[in-house]
């Protein structure tokens, strides 16, 4: 990778990162103005990513249609048709139009819910096959899971009022403590990664390097 | 073939002999039953649900809240009761609401269907009492920018109206213009927690699915002041706002599903233990 394609992006990234960090901790209006503008660019870039997603999806599926890929091309054609119909109606008539709402409520809404629900069935099947008290560790996990499952519905409290206390204790103490440790380590890792990016050691975001 | 598999098959009690279709059909029947028959399962009120309710209830007139909800249609069976009930409580108070989603692109139509419709039914005026900004792309960066310069990033609402034409938005500058953030969904609460709470000290309460509610519990009561978790909380909230809805029936359905879930796990373990003893 050439000098221009490696060092310049690293310098820009480091400068912006230092600016945003500096602005977060110190009140300096000029830094805030630049930081806010830079974050605005990030939002614009993210919006572009949606457009790139549409383009790459279209290219992939149009190729399937053009190549008459077996058992695939007609599904690809249907996908492209629906995607552009949604975009045209959504952009053209607005998201509060009855046509757009009808499309959403009669297709995306029930289909999305159906996919999620199917996972429940697979989860049931997997649970009864694999959730076994094979050893002490697995037994501990099993017992805790059953306590929490019965805690999040009123069933546990109907068995005994103490169930709520046990469930609350498990989520408030062992669970919360482990969660805090997890988040703390993630933050420490993120800081280390940030420092590596600022110093130019981490260049994974530069294509081809 | 593993040793456990061999043991199970020799004992004649191997798990695969229980046809999956039996479990699936039992689940279908148990999940549907509460929607046709009133099961009358008692519902004790959780302290956490009461705490969430009190936070919203204490909001003073003309408070402005950011209502950031990121549930797609797949989450609705579990979470619909919560967001509708909370929206009804908010709509019953003289407070101003900014609706947005920052993580899940499919959440904007859900918010339109489940939140905006509640405000309309309550007679709230768009642009004066509430504003809907739909989905804001950009993840955490966008949420950080919202906190620093709200109007710098949002120029139009979900319906294409200029932000300058919305009376309610005239006094909104940055995070300091808001009294509280009600977040719904994982991990958008994390964006809010990191960019709205420490820097601007805005109270954050969160609506979560049952699984996420356990996970975000680690942030309670420090950066998350209250959590409304899962179908149960939605059903409890309906009781609190005295407006029965779908959540209670949904919770009864989930409860029956859980009975089968725990039952099948127990069955699997009984068969497993008996297999081991026979060996």
XYZ file of C-alpha atoms in Angstrom:
488
model
C 0.000 0.000 0.000
C 1.363 3.415 -0.956
C 2.287 6.168 1.469
C -0.781 8.191 0.494
C -3.151 5.282 0.992
C -1.718 4.307 4.389
C -0.275 7.270 6.294
C -2.828 9.929 5.306
C -5.889 7.909 6.432
C -4.076 6.978 9.671
C -3.286 10.656 10.395
C -6.873 11.753 9.630
C -8.282 8.973 11.835
C -5.920 9.775 14.708
C -6.582 13.517 14.503
C -10.366 13.063 14.550
C -10.204 10.503 17.352
C -8.056 12.785 19.531
C -10.346 15.721 18.775
C -13.533 13.830 19.759
C -11.910 12.500 22.949
C -10.548 15.945 23.845
C -13.912 17.599 23.228
C -15.650 15.045 25.460
C -13.510 15.858 28.484
C -12.782 19.564 28.019
C -15.126 22.461 27.317
C -13.711 24.218 24.289
C -16.331 25.498 21.873
C -14.135 25.399 18.738
C -13.267 21.758 19.397
C -16.946 21.008 20.029
C -17.939 22.609 16.725
C -15.427 20.539 14.749
C -16.278 17.364 16.688
C -20.015 17.802 16.109
C -19.371 18.327 12.388
C -17.166 15.222 12.213
C -19.856 13.147 13.917
C -22.325 14.520 11.377
C -20.109 13.147 8.601
C -20.222 9.763 10.304
C -24.017 9.829 10.162
C -23.927 10.774 6.471
C -21.471 7.931 5.767
C -23.739 5.501 7.621
C -26.668 6.666 5.489
C -24.592 6.014 2.392
C -23.985 2.485 3.671
C -27.728 1.817 3.333
C -27.534 2.940 -0.307
C -24.483 0.756 -0.914
C -26.407 -2.166 0.589
C -29.252 -1.606 -1.862
C -26.836 -1.413 -4.813
C -24.829 -4.531 -3.873
C -27.997 -6.536 -3.143
C -29.456 -5.489 -6.490
C -26.257 -6.381 -8.413
C -26.039 -9.803 -6.704
C -29.637 -10.746 -7.434
C -29.749 -9.270 -10.943
C -26.770 -11.527 -11.750
C -28.787 -14.489 -10.473
C -31.671 -13.521 -12.736
C -29.486 -12.873 -15.784
C -27.647 -16.167 -15.285
C -30.926 -18.067 -14.687
C -29.375 -19.660 -11.566
C -31.279 -22.892 -10.855
C -33.964 -22.643 -8.131
C -32.768 -19.135 -7.347
C -33.384 -16.713 -10.184
C -37.128 -16.305 -9.676
C -36.635 -15.706 -5.928
C -33.977 -13.102 -6.742
C -36.327 -11.427 -9.220
C -39.091 -11.370 -6.609
C -36.699 -9.890 -4.022
C -35.562 -7.097 -6.342
C -39.169 -6.346 -7.327
C -40.330 -6.129 -3.699
C -37.312 -4.106 -2.604
C -37.814 -1.445 -5.268
C -41.593 -1.451 -4.818
C -41.061 -0.706 -1.114
C -38.492 2.010 -1.851
C -40.601 3.663 -4.554
C -43.799 3.616 -2.483
C -41.997 4.651 0.720
C -40.067 7.510 -0.876
C -42.800 8.512 -3.329
C -45.891 8.415 -1.118
C -44.241 8.761 2.286
C -43.986 6.363 5.215
C -47.384 7.394 6.593
C -49.186 6.609 3.336
C -51.796 3.851 3.500
C -50.050 1.899 0.700
C -46.722 1.812 2.535
C -48.389 0.911 5.823
C -50.384 -1.832 4.093
C -47.210 -3.298 2.594
C -45.467 -3.223 5.946
C -48.345 -4.555 8.015
C -49.250 -7.359 5.648
C -45.769 -8.580 4.682
C -42.749 -7.485 6.732
C -44.585 -7.421 10.049
C -46.071 -10.963 10.034
C -43.083 -12.521 8.225
C -40.587 -11.056 10.691
C -42.700 -12.250 13.626
C -43.020 -15.699 12.012
C -39.258 -16.101 11.672
C -38.779 -15.138 15.331
C -41.495 -17.557 16.409
C -39.949 -20.417 14.459
C -36.828 -19.969 16.568
C -38.952 -20.729 19.636
C -39.814 -24.154 18.241
C -36.189 -24.943 17.489
C -35.249 -23.684 20.948
C -37.736 -26.062 22.550
C -36.427 -29.014 20.617
C -32.802 -28.121 21.375
C -33.531 -27.552 25.077
C -35.009 -30.955 25.755
C -32.221 -32.665 23.826
C -29.217 -30.824 25.181
C -30.123 -29.228 28.505
C -29.013 -32.115 30.717
C -27.429 -32.417 34.129
C -24.319 -34.202 32.850
C -22.012 -32.905 35.597
C -21.957 -30.401 38.450
C -21.348 -27.413 36.166
C -24.178 -28.359 33.826
C -26.476 -29.056 36.793
C -25.728 -25.625 38.245
C -26.490 -23.997 34.913
C -29.672 -26.030 34.515
C -31.017 -25.218 37.977
C -30.202 -21.504 37.618
C -31.817 -21.369 34.182
C -35.020 -22.991 35.450
C -35.156 -20.583 38.407
C -34.769 -17.567 36.107
C -37.224 -18.889 33.511
C -39.889 -19.388 36.180
C -38.970 -15.991 37.699
C -39.639 -14.002 34.540
C -43.192 -15.379 34.392
C -45.462 -15.370 37.470
C -45.194 -19.172 37.742
C -42.298 -19.186 40.207
C -44.089 -16.890 42.644
C -47.187 -19.067 42.430
C -45.111 -22.067 43.521
C -43.603 -20.128 46.438
C -43.333 -16.385 47.175
C -39.631 -16.939 47.906
C -39.075 -17.661 44.226
C -39.153 -13.952 43.490
C -36.491 -13.311 46.136
C -34.178 -15.995 44.716
C -34.710 -14.831 41.112
C -34.152 -11.218 42.085
C -31.006 -12.120 44.017
C -29.585 -14.087 41.094
C -30.175 -11.254 38.613
C -29.154 -8.467 41.001
C -25.957 -9.968 42.386
C -24.177 -12.814 40.513
C -25.621 -11.742 37.135
C -25.108 -8.014 37.653
C -21.570 -8.403 38.966
C -20.512 -10.618 36.072
C -22.212 -8.212 33.658
C -20.316 -5.258 35.096
C -17.025 -7.114 34.822
C -17.867 -8.006 31.238
C -18.677 -4.389 30.333
C -15.567 -3.134 32.142
C -13.327 -5.523 30.197
C -15.025 -4.572 26.926
C -14.353 -0.911 27.713
C -10.715 -1.630 28.572
C -10.365 -3.559 25.308
C -12.005 -0.720 23.382
C -9.591 1.809 24.919
C -6.633 -0.391 23.980
C -7.985 -0.753 20.445
C -8.564 3.008 20.246
C -4.980 3.732 21.320
C -3.664 1.246 18.754
C -5.762 2.916 16.016
C -4.589 6.409 17.025
C -0.957 5.261 17.012
C -1.415 3.578 13.651
C -0.688 0.034 14.826
C -4.213 -1.139 14.040
C -4.914 -0.642 10.347
C -7.510 -3.312 9.705
C -10.004 -0.666 8.597
C -7.757 0.276 5.681
C -8.616 -1.996 2.782
C -5.654 -3.988 1.504
C -3.388 -3.341 4.508
C -21.668 -42.294 18.063
C -21.033 -40.922 21.546
C -21.140 -43.098 24.679
C -24.201 -41.225 25.906
C -26.012 -41.944 22.669
C -25.141 -45.647 22.957
C -26.373 -45.730 26.565
C -29.638 -44.074 25.596
C -30.275 -46.434 22.719
C -29.514 -49.551 24.824
C -31.908 -48.391 27.524
C -34.716 -48.001 25.015
C -35.385 -44.506 26.332
C -33.375 -42.494 23.854
C -34.553 -38.925 23.339
C -34.939 -39.116 19.552
C -37.849 -41.538 20.090
C -39.902 -38.593 21.333
C -41.105 -37.157 18.047
C -40.385 -33.436 17.754
C -43.818 -32.949 16.215
C -45.408 -33.964 19.516
C -43.578 -31.116 21.269
C -44.342 -28.660 18.490
C -48.074 -29.419 18.506
C -48.213 -29.349 22.300
C -46.516 -25.936 22.167
C -48.943 -24.619 19.547
C -51.954 -25.722 21.631
C -50.567 -24.350 24.893
C -49.557 -21.002 23.356
C -52.954 -20.497 21.710
C -55.142 -21.685 24.583
C -54.922 -18.519 26.756
C -56.123 -16.401 23.834
C -59.442 -18.291 23.798
C -59.880 -19.270 27.446
C -59.429 -16.906 30.402
C -56.793 -18.685 32.477
C -57.000 -16.337 35.455
C -53.340 -16.757 36.405
C -52.577 -14.355 39.297
C -50.029 -11.652 38.543
C -48.047 -10.271 41.497
C -46.622 -6.797 40.798
C -42.831 -6.599 40.521
C -41.077 -3.738 42.373
C -39.109 -2.907 39.198
C -42.291 -2.372 37.164
C -43.659 -0.101 39.894
C -40.368 1.817 39.866
C -40.566 2.356 36.092
C -44.182 3.501 36.409
C -43.256 5.947 39.176
C -40.440 7.457 37.089
C -42.856 8.273 34.280
C -45.572 9.314 36.708
C -43.290 11.854 38.416
C -42.634 13.756 35.181
C -43.718 17.361 35.565
C -46.002 19.135 33.053
C -44.199 20.290 29.909
C -41.304 17.907 30.512
C -39.722 16.756 27.250
C -38.739 13.095 26.927
C -36.780 11.278 24.261
C -38.691 8.089 23.515
C -36.156 5.981 21.619
C -37.728 2.641 20.753
C -35.955 0.018 18.642
C -38.127 -3.055 18.425
C -38.737 -4.702 15.071
C -41.862 -6.739 14.318
C -40.120 -9.923 15.564
C -40.016 -8.532 19.105
C -43.633 -7.382 19.159
C -45.247 -10.553 20.550
C -43.178 -10.095 23.696
C -42.862 -6.356 23.913
C -46.011 -4.864 22.384
C -47.832 -4.792 25.725
C -45.027 -2.809 27.345
C -44.618 -0.140 24.663
C -48.363 0.368 24.233
C -48.953 0.583 28.004
C -46.033 2.988 28.559
C -47.205 5.085 25.597
C -50.700 5.246 27.103
C -49.274 6.455 30.404
C -47.164 9.099 28.641
C -50.156 10.174 26.530
C -52.220 10.656 29.680
C -49.789 13.288 30.956
C -49.161 16.875 29.749
C -45.609 16.127 28.584
C -43.892 16.430 25.238
C -42.414 13.444 23.451
C -39.761 13.023 20.764
C -40.017 9.558 19.182
C -37.044 8.070 17.366
C -35.263 4.788 16.632
C -31.471 4.592 16.391
C -30.628 0.931 15.960
C -33.346 -1.108 14.257
C -34.436 0.209 10.823
C -37.690 -1.777 10.918
C -38.651 -0.103 14.194
C -39.898 3.128 12.586
C -43.115 1.597 11.160
C -43.601 -0.302 14.435
C -43.362 2.963 16.380
C -45.829 4.527 13.961
C -48.252 1.647 14.511
C -47.878 1.100 18.252
C -46.840 4.485 19.702
C -48.032 7.241 17.374
C -51.464 5.601 17.137
C -51.764 5.780 20.956
C -50.948 9.507 20.940
C -53.447 10.116 18.142
C -56.141 8.208 20.026
C -55.401 10.284 23.137
C -56.035 13.476 21.160
C -52.434 14.677 21.213
C -51.442 17.200 18.550
C -48.571 16.332 16.233
C -45.775 18.879 16.330
C -47.075 20.356 19.593
C -47.245 17.358 21.942
C -45.154 14.812 20.070
C -42.849 14.480 17.085
C -41.763 11.325 15.279
C -38.319 11.224 13.646
C -38.440 7.617 12.406
C -35.071 5.862 12.035
C -31.768 7.704 12.412
C -28.807 5.818 10.886
C -25.282 6.201 12.205
C -25.393 4.143 15.387
C -23.582 5.466 18.406
C -22.029 8.384 16.517
C -25.475 9.633 15.586
C -26.725 9.280 19.169
C -23.703 11.232 20.420
C -24.390 13.947 17.879
C -28.055 14.077 18.909
C -26.970 14.764 22.459
C -24.631 17.586 21.421
C -26.630 19.239 18.679
C -30.120 17.816 18.142
C -31.142 20.083 15.270
C -27.748 19.794 13.631
C -28.465 16.202 12.709
C -32.247 16.115 12.327
C -33.578 18.548 9.760
C -36.880 16.836 8.916
C -39.233 14.487 10.735
C -40.424 11.023 9.639
C -43.019 12.569 7.343
C -40.689 15.056 5.689
C -41.790 18.159 7.658
C -39.033 20.670 8.387
C -38.009 20.670 12.033
C -38.373 24.472 12.005
C -42.098 24.100 11.254
C -42.739 21.963 14.353
C -43.624 24.249 17.307
C -42.499 21.702 19.897
C -38.989 21.590 18.454
C -38.349 25.317 18.768
C -37.005 24.941 22.301
C -35.047 21.736 21.697
C -31.316 22.406 21.438
C -29.399 19.438 22.785
C -29.626 16.765 25.498
C -30.095 19.440 28.166
C -33.492 20.214 26.624
C -34.755 16.789 27.698
C -35.971 15.698 31.123
C -35.570 11.968 30.610
C -34.786 9.272 28.063
C -37.021 6.227 27.753
C -35.157 3.712 25.655
C -36.517 0.497 24.245
C -34.329 -2.232 22.804
C -30.858 -3.607 22.950
C -28.213 -2.218 22.322
C -29.625 1.262 21.717
C -29.823 1.747 25.498
C -26.039 1.379 25.508
C -25.698 4.312 23.085
C -27.921 6.405 25.313
C -26.123 5.332 28.463
C -22.740 6.262 27.052
C -23.658 9.533 25.388
C -26.631 11.018 27.251
C -26.177 9.842 30.845
C -22.589 10.628 31.920
C -22.131 13.831 29.949
C -25.547 15.425 30.468
C -26.788 13.523 33.516
C -30.144 12.699 31.880
C -32.070 9.929 33.700
C -32.430 6.818 31.541
C -35.062 4.105 31.943
C -35.367 1.176 29.574
C -37.927 -1.218 28.099
C -36.302 -4.548 27.281
C -37.146 -8.078 26.182
C -36.893 -10.564 29.068
C -33.468 -11.845 27.962
C -31.971 -8.370 27.572
C -33.568 -7.215 30.831
C -31.436 -9.711 32.734
C -28.354 -8.527 30.867
C -28.903 -4.797 31.392
C -29.554 -5.431 35.083
C -25.826 -4.901 35.606
C -26.343 -1.164 34.933
C -29.182 -0.824 37.453
C -29.566 1.404 39.455
C -26.560 3.481 38.389
C -26.934 4.525 34.777
C -30.260 2.747 34.274
C -32.817 4.000 36.755
C -35.516 1.427 35.978
C -36.051 -1.532 33.650
C -39.300 -2.823 32.224
C -38.473 -6.372 31.186
C -40.386 -8.843 29.053
C -43.998 -9.869 28.621
C -44.629 -9.988 32.360
C -43.722 -6.331 32.868
C -46.070 -5.370 30.032
C -48.937 -7.246 31.678
C -48.152 -5.659 35.044
C -48.032 -2.224 33.439
C -51.490 -2.731 31.946
C -52.733 -3.358 35.490
C -50.938 -0.246 36.783
C -52.408 2.076 34.152
C -55.803 0.327 34.514
C -56.014 -0.389 30.787
C -56.226 -4.117 30.025
C -54.714 -5.063 26.671
C -53.018 -7.914 24.883
C -50.115 -8.245 27.319
C -51.922 -10.288 30.000
C -53.143 -12.883 27.515
C -49.674 -12.883 25.959
C -48.120 -13.478 29.360
C -50.517 -16.364 30.074
C -49.482 -17.813 26.719
C -45.780 -17.422 27.566
C -46.426 -18.978 31.002
C -47.963 -22.058 29.404
C -45.049 -22.228 26.996
C -42.649 -22.071 29.943
C -44.496 -24.949 31.653
C -43.927 -27.082 28.563
C -40.346 -25.822 28.255
C -39.455 -26.779 31.822
C -41.438 -30.005 31.455
C -39.539 -31.111 28.348
C -36.207 -30.279 30.000
C -37.252 -32.312 33.050
C -38.368 -35.191 30.817
C -35.084 -35.152 28.949
C -33.178 -35.262 32.234
C -35.310 -38.075 33.702
C -34.667 -40.168 30.604
C -30.981 -39.312 30.761
C -30.621 -40.230 34.452
C -32.530 -43.522 33.994
C -30.335 -44.348 31.027
C -27.212 -43.787 33.096
C -28.536 -45.982 35.929
C -29.399 -48.820 33.545
C -25.865 -48.708 32.249
